[in-house]
mmCIF file of C-alpha atoms and ligand atoms in Angstrom:
data_model
loop_
_atom_site.group_PDB
_atom_site.id
_atom_site.type_symbol
_atom_site.label_atom_id
_atom_site.label_comp_id
_atom_site.label_asym_id
_atom_site.label_seq_id
_atom_site.Cartn_x
_atom_site.Cartn_y
_atom_site.Cartn_z
ATOM 1 C CA UNK A 1 42.596 123.921 77.172
ATOM 2 C CA UNK A 2 39.084 124.793 78.087
ATOM 3 C CA UNK A 3 37.341 124.109 81.463
ATOM 4 C CA UNK A 4 33.820 124.480 82.561
ATOM 5 C CA UNK A 5 34.876 128.333 83.412
ATOM 6 C CA UNK A 6 35.723 129.142 79.608
ATOM 7 C CA UNK A 7 32.789 130.782 78.182
ATOM 8 C CA UNK A 8 31.650 129.530 74.857
ATOM 9 C CA UNK A 9 28.730 128.885 72.841
ATOM 10 C CA UNK A 10 26.804 126.009 74.142
ATOM 11 C CA UNK A 11 25.015 125.021 71.056
ATOM 12 C CA UNK A 12 28.887 124.544 69.445
ATOM 13 C CA UNK A 13 30.435 123.241 72.846
ATOM 14 C CA UNK A 14 30.138 119.715 71.962
ATOM 15 C CA UNK A 15 29.180 117.806 68.681
ATOM 16 C CA UNK A 16 25.823 117.236 67.601
ATOM 17 C CA UNK A 17 25.060 113.424 67.151
ATOM 18 C CA UNK A 18 25.417 111.882 63.362
ATOM 19 C CA UNK A 19 25.668 108.657 61.521
ATOM 20 C CA UNK A 20 28.675 107.655 63.930
ATOM 21 C CA UNK A 21 26.679 107.606 67.211
ATOM 22 C CA UNK A 22 24.649 104.404 65.680
ATOM 23 C CA UNK A 23 26.018 101.520 67.962
ATOM 24 C CA UNK A 24 24.680 98.970 70.259
ATOM 25 C CA UNK A 25 26.848 96.774 73.121
ATOM 26 C CA UNK A 26 25.150 94.413 75.496
ATOM 27 C CA UNK A 27 24.031 95.787 78.970
ATOM 28 C CA UNK A 28 25.622 97.347 80.858
ATOM 29 C CA UNK A 29 28.240 98.233 78.403
ATOM 30 C CA UNK A 30 31.774 99.929 78.315
ATOM 31 C CA UNK A 31 32.034 103.463 77.217
ATOM 32 C CA UNK A 32 35.801 102.790 76.293
ATOM 33 C CA UNK A 33 34.054 100.896 73.302
ATOM 34 C CA UNK A 34 32.013 103.728 72.403
ATOM 35 C CA UNK A 35 32.490 106.100 69.309
ATOM 36 C CA UNK A 36 32.863 108.927 70.136
ATOM 37 C CA UNK A 37 34.046 108.223 73.586
ATOM 38 C CA UNK A 38 32.041 110.088 75.936
ATOM 39 C CA UNK A 39 33.411 113.368 77.564
ATOM 40 C CA UNK A 40 33.094 112.713 81.439
ATOM 41 C CA UNK A 41 35.848 115.372 82.252
ATOM 42 C CA UNK A 42 38.604 113.338 81.987
ATOM 43 C CA UNK A 43 40.730 116.467 80.367
ATOM 44 C CA UNK A 44 38.523 119.331 80.971
ATOM 45 C CA UNK A 45 36.992 119.416 84.455
ATOM 46 C CA UNK A 46 39.100 121.633 86.581
ATOM 47 C CA UNK A 47 38.838 121.478 90.343
ATOM 48 C CA UNK A 48 39.017 124.333 92.719
ATOM 49 C CA UNK A 49 38.917 122.580 96.269
ATOM 50 C CA UNK A 50 34.891 122.877 96.767
ATOM 51 C CA UNK A 51 34.900 119.330 98.472
ATOM 52 C CA UNK A 52 37.978 119.632 100.342
ATOM 53 C CA UNK A 53 38.620 116.411 102.583
ATOM 54 C CA UNK A 54 34.583 114.947 102.015
ATOM 55 C CA UNK A 55 34.119 111.509 101.607
ATOM 56 C CA UNK A 56 31.671 110.606 98.929
ATOM 57 C CA UNK A 57 30.164 107.505 97.595
ATOM 58 C CA UNK A 58 29.146 107.421 93.746
ATOM 59 C CA UNK A 59 26.807 104.765 91.985
ATOM 60 C CA UNK A 60 27.529 103.951 88.589
ATOM 61 C CA UNK A 61 30.634 105.625 88.919
ATOM 62 C CA UNK A 62 32.501 103.743 86.095
ATOM 63 C CA UNK A 63 30.904 105.612 83.130
ATOM 64 C CA UNK A 64 28.797 108.371 81.989
ATOM 65 C CA UNK A 65 27.589 110.807 84.481
ATOM 66 C CA UNK A 66 28.266 108.871 87.432
ATOM 67 C CA UNK A 67 31.939 108.799 85.935
ATOM 68 C CA UNK A 68 31.880 112.568 85.590
ATOM 69 C CA UNK A 69 30.468 113.001 89.091
ATOM 70 C CA UNK A 70 33.408 111.004 90.473
ATOM 71 C CA UNK A 71 36.374 112.720 88.459
ATOM 72 C CA UNK A 72 34.624 115.982 89.689
ATOM 73 C CA UNK A 73 34.197 115.053 93.301
ATOM 74 C CA UNK A 74 37.883 114.212 93.265
ATOM 75 C CA UNK A 75 39.385 117.162 91.336
ATOM 76 C CA UNK A 76 37.274 119.052 94.225
ATOM 77 C CA UNK A 77 39.047 117.421 96.742
ATOM 78 C CA UNK A 78 37.251 114.127 97.573
ATOM 79 C CA UNK A 79 37.600 110.792 98.381
ATOM 80 C CA UNK A 80 35.559 108.393 96.338
ATOM 81 C CA UNK A 81 34.081 105.136 96.806
ATOM 82 C CA UNK A 82 32.855 103.799 93.448
ATOM 83 C CA UNK A 83 29.773 101.610 92.994
ATOM 84 C CA UNK A 84 29.331 99.579 89.599
ATOM 85 C CA UNK A 85 28.718 96.262 88.227
ATOM 86 C CA UNK A 86 31.456 93.588 87.908
ATOM 87 C CA UNK A 87 31.441 93.385 84.124
ATOM 88 C CA UNK A 88 32.227 97.233 84.201
ATOM 89 C CA UNK A 89 35.437 96.769 85.679
ATOM 90 C CA UNK A 90 37.613 97.995 82.703
ATOM 91 C CA UNK A 91 35.681 101.396 82.779
ATOM 92 C CA UNK A 92 35.760 101.767 86.481
ATOM 93 C CA UNK A 93 39.520 100.850 86.600
ATOM 94 C CA UNK A 94 40.133 104.107 84.659
ATOM 95 C CA UNK A 95 38.108 106.293 87.158
ATOM 96 C CA UNK A 96 40.330 104.695 89.867
ATOM 97 C CA UNK A 97 43.464 105.742 87.958
ATOM 98 C CA UNK A 98 42.181 109.219 87.770
ATOM 99 C CA UNK A 99 40.845 109.607 91.262
ATOM 100 C CA UNK A 100 44.384 108.633 92.215
ATOM 101 C CA UNK A 101 46.051 110.674 89.960
ATOM 102 C CA UNK A 102 44.676 113.802 92.213
ATOM 103 C CA UNK A 103 46.042 112.185 95.367
ATOM 104 C CA UNK A 104 42.511 110.755 96.420
ATOM 105 C CA UNK A 105 41.630 107.713 97.775
ATOM 106 C CA UNK A 106 39.443 105.508 95.243
ATOM 107 C CA UNK A 107 37.890 102.651 96.728
ATOM 108 C CA UNK A 108 36.086 100.059 94.036
ATOM 109 C CA UNK A 109 33.162 98.125 95.258
ATOM 110 C CA UNK A 110 31.668 96.139 92.334
ATOM 111 C CA UNK A 111 28.222 94.767 93.056
ATOM 112 C CA UNK A 112 24.663 94.635 92.114
ATOM 113 C CA UNK A 113 22.320 97.480 93.395
ATOM 114 C CA UNK A 114 19.550 95.095 92.851
ATOM 115 C CA UNK A 115 20.732 93.179 96.040
ATOM 116 C CA UNK A 116 20.089 94.932 99.296
ATOM 117 C CA UNK A 117 22.922 92.988 101.001
ATOM 118 C CA UNK A 118 25.489 94.703 98.595
ATOM 119 C CA UNK A 119 23.689 98.030 99.050
ATOM 120 C CA UNK A 120 24.339 97.580 102.718
ATOM 121 C CA UNK A 121 28.055 96.102 102.432
ATOM 122 C CA UNK A 122 28.604 99.247 99.996
ATOM 123 C CA UNK A 123 28.125 101.411 102.751
ATOM 124 C CA UNK A 124 29.794 99.580 105.525
ATOM 125 C CA UNK A 125 32.969 99.700 102.943
ATOM 126 C CA UNK A 126 32.625 103.716 102.593
ATOM 127 C CA UNK A 127 32.605 104.085 106.536
ATOM 128 C CA UNK A 128 35.322 101.648 107.169
ATOM 129 C CA UNK A 129 37.829 102.758 104.274
ATOM 130 C CA UNK A 130 36.869 106.488 104.025
ATOM 131 C CA UNK A 131 35.919 106.826 107.825
ATOM 132 C CA UNK A 132 32.651 108.045 107.125
ATOM 133 C CA UNK A 133 30.000 109.330 104.237
ATOM 134 C CA UNK A 134 29.459 113.008 103.786
ATOM 135 C CA UNK A 135 28.077 112.803 99.986
ATOM 136 C CA UNK A 136 25.903 110.259 98.318
ATOM 137 C CA UNK A 137 25.514 110.242 94.453
ATOM 138 C CA UNK A 138 23.117 108.040 93.457
ATOM 139 C CA UNK A 139 23.844 108.096 90.004
ATOM 140 C CA UNK A 140 23.291 104.058 88.755
ATOM 141 C CA UNK A 141 20.086 103.207 86.582
ATOM 142 C CA UNK A 142 18.704 100.854 84.095
ATOM 143 C CA UNK A 143 17.034 101.878 81.033
ATOM 144 C CA UNK A 144 15.644 99.367 78.241
ATOM 145 C CA UNK A 145 13.156 100.403 75.857
ATOM 146 C CA UNK A 146 10.242 98.413 75.015
ATOM 147 C CA UNK A 147 7.543 99.498 72.198
ATOM 148 C CA UNK A 148 4.533 97.571 73.236
ATOM 149 C CA UNK A 149 3.291 96.948 76.829
ATOM 150 C CA UNK A 150 2.275 93.592 75.837
ATOM 151 C CA UNK A 151 6.403 92.763 75.729
ATOM 152 C CA UNK A 152 7.337 94.539 78.799
ATOM 153 C CA UNK A 153 8.118 91.396 80.747
ATOM 154 C CA UNK A 154 7.523 91.410 84.633
ATOM 155 C CA UNK A 155 11.002 90.526 85.028
ATOM 156 C CA UNK A 156 12.160 93.839 83.322
ATOM 157 C CA UNK A 157 9.588 95.939 85.105
ATOM 158 C CA UNK A 158 10.774 94.253 88.537
ATOM 159 C CA UNK A 159 14.806 94.771 87.112
ATOM 160 C CA UNK A 160 14.098 98.424 86.304
ATOM 161 C CA UNK A 161 12.327 99.403 89.739
ATOM 162 C CA UNK A 162 14.991 97.155 91.547
ATOM 163 C CA UNK A 163 17.907 99.128 89.959
ATOM 164 C CA UNK A 164 16.452 102.602 89.870
ATOM 165 C CA UNK A 165 14.139 102.666 92.987
ATOM 166 C CA UNK A 166 14.929 100.035 95.377
ATOM 167 C CA UNK A 167 18.864 100.509 95.090
ATOM 168 C CA UNK A 168 18.359 103.927 95.990
ATOM 169 C CA UNK A 169 16.098 103.224 98.801
ATOM 170 C CA UNK A 170 18.545 100.662 100.533
ATOM 171 C CA UNK A 171 21.585 102.902 99.873
ATOM 172 C CA UNK A 172 20.297 105.735 101.491
ATOM 173 C CA UNK A 173 18.444 103.702 103.997
ATOM 174 C CA UNK A 174 22.149 102.241 105.202
ATOM 175 C CA UNK A 175 23.861 105.623 104.862
ATOM 176 C CA UNK A 176 21.967 108.223 106.623
ATOM 177 C CA UNK A 177 22.510 106.823 110.139
ATOM 178 C CA UNK A 178 26.242 107.640 109.014
ATOM 179 C CA UNK A 179 25.597 111.134 107.780
ATOM 180 C CA UNK A 180 26.860 113.923 109.870
ATOM 181 C CA UNK A 181 24.883 117.196 109.691
ATOM 182 C CA UNK A 182 26.443 119.165 106.526
ATOM 183 C CA UNK A 183 26.206 115.848 104.227
ATOM 184 C CA UNK A 184 24.177 115.398 101.212
ATOM 185 C CA UNK A 185 22.498 113.282 99.007
ATOM 186 C CA UNK A 186 22.216 113.864 95.385
ATOM 187 C CA UNK A 187 19.820 111.601 93.312
ATOM 188 C CA UNK A 188 19.289 110.984 89.354
ATOM 189 C CA UNK A 189 16.067 111.659 87.849
ATOM 190 C CA UNK A 190 15.564 112.316 84.284
ATOM 191 C CA UNK A 191 13.676 114.670 82.024
ATOM 192 C CA UNK A 192 11.751 111.096 81.534
ATOM 193 C CA UNK A 193 9.877 112.288 84.857
ATOM 194 C CA UNK A 194 8.275 114.906 83.161
ATOM 195 C CA UNK A 195 8.000 114.332 79.572
ATOM 196 C CA UNK A 196 7.884 110.406 79.379
ATOM 197 C CA UNK A 197 8.671 108.377 76.303
ATOM 198 C CA UNK A 198 6.075 106.093 75.239
ATOM 199 C CA UNK A 199 8.704 103.343 75.061
ATOM 200 C CA UNK A 200 9.914 103.909 78.423
ATOM 201 C CA UNK A 201 6.988 103.046 80.605
ATOM 202 C CA UNK A 202 8.901 101.275 83.216
ATOM 203 C CA UNK A 203 12.034 103.709 83.275
ATOM 204 C CA UNK A 204 10.259 106.837 83.244
ATOM 205 C CA UNK A 205 7.898 105.791 86.020
ATOM 206 C CA UNK A 206 11.044 104.946 88.481
ATOM 207 C CA UNK A 207 12.387 108.610 87.657
ATOM 208 C CA UNK A 208 8.956 110.192 88.760
ATOM 209 C CA UNK A 209 9.242 107.863 91.680
ATOM 210 C CA UNK A 210 12.971 109.094 92.469
ATOM 211 C CA UNK A 211 11.499 112.872 92.268
ATOM 212 C CA UNK A 212 8.869 112.027 94.984
ATOM 213 C CA UNK A 213 11.021 109.996 97.225
ATOM 214 C CA UNK A 214 13.701 112.820 96.949
ATOM 215 C CA UNK A 215 11.205 115.388 98.042
ATOM 216 C CA UNK A 216 9.709 113.351 101.057
ATOM 217 C CA UNK A 217 13.077 112.362 102.093
ATOM 218 C CA UNK A 218 14.362 115.727 102.055
ATOM 219 C CA UNK A 219 11.821 116.884 104.508
ATOM 220 C CA UNK A 220 12.513 114.145 106.834
ATOM 221 C CA UNK A 221 16.202 114.506 107.330
ATOM 222 C CA UNK A 222 16.119 118.096 107.259
ATOM 223 C CA UNK A 223 16.382 118.265 110.964
ATOM 224 C CA UNK A 224 19.276 116.002 110.934
ATOM 225 C CA UNK A 225 21.310 118.759 108.831
ATOM 226 C CA UNK A 226 21.429 116.478 105.796
ATOM 227 C CA UNK A 227 20.139 117.847 102.283
ATOM 228 C CA UNK A 228 18.350 115.703 99.502
ATOM 229 C CA UNK A 229 18.363 117.122 96.065
ATOM 230 C CA UNK A 230 18.173 115.587 92.650
ATOM 231 C CA UNK A 231 19.620 116.122 88.985
ATOM 232 C CA UNK A 232 17.531 115.537 86.207
ATOM 233 C CA UNK A 233 19.481 115.164 82.917
ATOM 234 C CA UNK A 234 18.477 115.541 79.473
ATOM 235 C CA UNK A 235 19.893 113.251 76.570
ATOM 236 C CA UNK A 236 23.092 112.618 77.339
ATOM 237 C CA UNK A 237 25.732 110.578 75.669
ATOM 238 C CA UNK A 238 26.308 107.576 77.512
ATOM 239 C CA UNK A 239 26.473 103.858 77.425
ATOM 240 C CA UNK A 240 22.637 103.661 78.732
ATOM 241 C CA UNK A 241 21.674 105.125 75.486
ATOM 242 C CA UNK A 242 23.289 102.348 73.085
ATOM 243 C CA UNK A 243 22.708 99.112 75.235
ATOM 244 C CA UNK A 244 18.991 99.329 74.359
ATOM 245 C CA UNK A 245 17.945 102.603 76.298
ATOM 246 C CA UNK A 246 17.156 103.704 72.912
ATOM 247 C CA UNK A 247 16.547 102.128 69.401
ATOM 248 C CA UNK A 248 19.742 102.095 67.640
ATOM 249 C CA UNK A 249 17.855 104.018 64.517
ATOM 250 C CA UNK A 250 17.181 107.196 66.752
ATOM 251 C CA UNK A 251 20.687 107.533 67.816
ATOM 252 C CA UNK A 252 22.008 109.621 64.720
ATOM 253 C CA UNK A 253 19.823 112.285 65.895
ATOM 254 C CA UNK A 254 19.972 111.676 69.589
ATOM 255 C CA UNK A 255 19.386 115.181 71.415
ATOM 256 C CA UNK A 256 18.652 117.202 68.154
ATOM 257 C CA UNK A 257 14.893 117.968 70.215
ATOM 258 C CA UNK A 258 16.563 120.120 72.486
ATOM 259 C CA UNK A 259 16.588 123.723 72.180
ATOM 260 C CA UNK A 260 20.536 123.535 72.318
ATOM 261 C CA UNK A 261 20.269 121.039 69.319
ATOM 262 C CA UNK A 262 23.007 118.593 70.723
ATOM 263 C CA UNK A 263 23.075 115.726 73.016
ATOM 264 C CA UNK A 264 24.663 116.874 76.464
ATOM 265 C CA UNK A 265 27.951 115.123 77.458
ATOM 266 C CA UNK A 266 28.333 113.438 80.917
ATOM 267 C CA UNK A 267 30.937 116.151 81.899
ATOM 268 C CA UNK A 268 28.227 118.953 81.712
ATOM 269 C CA UNK A 269 26.636 117.145 84.575
ATOM 270 C CA UNK A 270 29.387 117.189 86.885
ATOM 271 C CA UNK A 271 28.927 120.794 88.138
ATOM 272 C CA UNK A 272 25.267 120.119 88.980
ATOM 273 C CA UNK A 273 26.314 117.232 91.175
ATOM 274 C CA UNK A 274 29.283 119.598 92.531
ATOM 275 C CA UNK A 275 27.007 122.223 93.355
ATOM 276 C CA UNK A 276 24.232 119.942 95.191
ATOM 277 C CA UNK A 277 27.134 118.140 97.392
ATOM 278 C CA UNK A 278 28.837 121.319 98.466
ATOM 279 C CA UNK A 279 28.170 123.923 101.069
ATOM 280 C CA UNK A 280 27.574 126.152 98.349
ATOM 281 C CA UNK A 281 23.785 124.980 98.214
ATOM 282 C CA UNK A 282 23.194 125.019 101.942
ATOM 283 C CA UNK A 283 19.650 126.185 101.615
ATOM 284 C CA UNK A 284 18.602 124.281 98.604
ATOM 285 C CA UNK A 285 17.124 120.888 99.508
ATOM 286 C CA UNK A 286 14.075 118.655 98.062
ATOM 287 C CA UNK A 287 15.152 120.917 94.706
ATOM 288 C CA UNK A 288 15.509 119.159 91.008
ATOM 289 C CA UNK A 289 18.341 120.415 89.129
ATOM 290 C CA UNK A 290 17.219 120.215 85.240
ATOM 291 C CA UNK A 291 20.098 119.937 82.992
ATOM 292 C CA UNK A 292 18.810 119.130 79.703
ATOM 293 C CA UNK A 293 19.681 121.423 77.105
ATOM 294 C CA UNK A 294 16.684 123.690 77.661
ATOM 295 C CA UNK A 295 13.596 121.910 77.688
ATOM 296 C CA UNK A 296 10.982 123.052 79.534
ATOM 297 C CA UNK A 297 9.898 121.704 82.628
ATOM 298 C CA UNK A 298 7.375 121.974 85.153
HETATM 299 P P1 NAD B 301 25.843 104.797 82.298
HETATM 300 O O1 NAD B 301 25.443 103.304 81.573
HETATM 301 O O2 NAD B 301 27.028 105.315 82.388
HETATM 302 O O3 NAD B 301 25.708 104.524 83.909
HETATM 303 C C1 NAD B 301 24.688 103.637 84.468
HETATM 304 C C2 NAD B 301 24.948 102.861 85.590
HETATM 305 O O4 NAD B 301 24.337 102.251 86.339
HETATM 306 C C3 NAD B 301 26.080 101.614 84.871
HETATM 307 O O5 NAD B 301 27.684 102.201 84.685
HETATM 308 C C4 NAD B 301 25.951 100.590 85.947
HETATM 309 O O6 NAD B 301 27.438 100.881 86.682
HETATM 310 C C5 NAD B 301 24.975 101.391 86.831
HETATM 311 N N1 NAD B 301 23.884 100.001 87.256
HETATM 312 C C6 NAD B 301 23.092 99.814 86.599
HETATM 313 N N2 NAD B 301 22.561 98.665 86.827
HETATM 314 C C7 NAD B 301 23.076 98.451 87.942
HETATM 315 C C8 NAD B 301 22.698 97.250 88.923
HETATM 316 N N3 NAD B 301 21.884 96.140 88.973
HETATM 317 N N4 NAD B 301 23.782 97.550 90.005
HETATM 318 C C9 NAD B 301 24.992 97.990 90.237
HETATM 319 N N5 NAD B 301 24.909 99.099 89.351
HETATM 320 C C10 NAD B 301 24.166 99.512 88.132
HETATM 321 O O7 NAD B 301 24.482 105.713 81.922
HETATM 322 P P2 NAD B 301 24.209 107.423 82.297
HETATM 323 O O8 NAD B 301 23.408 107.714 81.331
HETATM 324 O O9 NAD B 301 25.618 107.830 82.769
HETATM 325 O O10 NAD B 301 23.298 106.932 83.597
HETATM 326 C C11 NAD B 301 23.522 107.541 84.960
HETATM 327 C C12 NAD B 301 22.179 107.986 85.151
HETATM 328 O O11 NAD B 301 21.972 109.079 84.269
HETATM 329 C C13 NAD B 301 21.192 107.012 85.323
HETATM 330 O O12 NAD B 301 20.051 106.869 86.586
HETATM 331 C C14 NAD B 301 20.241 107.458 84.212
HETATM 332 O O13 NAD B 301 18.952 106.981 84.456
HETATM 333 C C15 NAD B 301 20.318 109.077 84.270
HETATM 334 N N6 NAD B 301 20.033 109.584 83.110
HETATM 335 C C16 NAD B 301 20.624 109.507 81.903
HETATM 336 C C17 NAD B 301 20.034 109.789 80.974
HETATM 337 C C18 NAD B 301 21.242 109.852 79.698
HETATM 338 O O14 NAD B 301 20.511 110.535 78.325
HETATM 339 N N7 NAD B 301 22.217 109.035 79.498
HETATM 340 C C19 NAD B 301 19.226 111.072 80.704
HETATM 341 C C20 NAD B 301 18.713 111.273 82.131
HETATM 342 C C21 NAD B 301 18.616 110.807 83.303
HETATM 343 MG MG1 MG B 302 28.840 101.568 83.034
#
């Protein structure tokens, strides 16, 4: 079985999109019901002990990129607290099983990141159940396309910011007092921060906010020995895209605009989250790692 160390042609490593990619589910969606099911490394991610004994929180850990990060962290030797929405329990259960199969601890903490109290409880649970926090991967996010600003409601604008920006702020704020020197925060931006789609006004704006927040926070916590970095994915095949993140009609061509000519799979993001969480990136902070199929970024 090929894993992330097997040399191969990246243009052919995973399938291009096609007619079968056209599908819709209500938010937040379940990836178990997607065709094809996204590849989060369940079979293919091989750990080599890069995060032995670490204690991690991963938000959005039930599906997509967060699930890929959670699986990779466990295979690299970390215990993981998983944050996700209560409606995503079926996806989350699978991740818990995969983490436990590695002999690592998995603690499921469902809830809504738009609620500051939940963000505080998430961190308190991690401290209580894992005995601390060495890695905080903020991966959860909300994306809903709206073609005309006239139809973009204040409620949606508010929910996108509450989920993507406030939730991240609240979890970072609660976690930092518990993080020892050597700890790492990994936030999740997007190609949308640099190259925004006209139909993603609110979402794209939150992603540039996350980049800027991370660069500022990285400087603030550097003297504490805590590093803050960002992963900025391109088009990745996840539930986010089929619950209103994109118009259904464009899904058959999803990812075709990238130089590599295909959508990315969540497992292809996993190594970025591992690298930035581990001591291998000891002199890297305030950085954004673009993993987007080769699209140029500033
Ligand atoms: P996903 O749907 O699998 O993950 C998003 C997760 O966010 C959900 O599983 C859910 O658990 C969580 N979430 C959403 N609203 C929440 C709330 N109010 N409270 C708690 N949790 C909530 O999709 P994904 O694509 O893996 O998204 C993960 C991250 O990657 C997001 O930040 C997204 O913006 C970013 N991203 C995705 C792409 C892409 O093409 N898929 C591209 C760039 C960036
Ligand atoms: Mg999900």
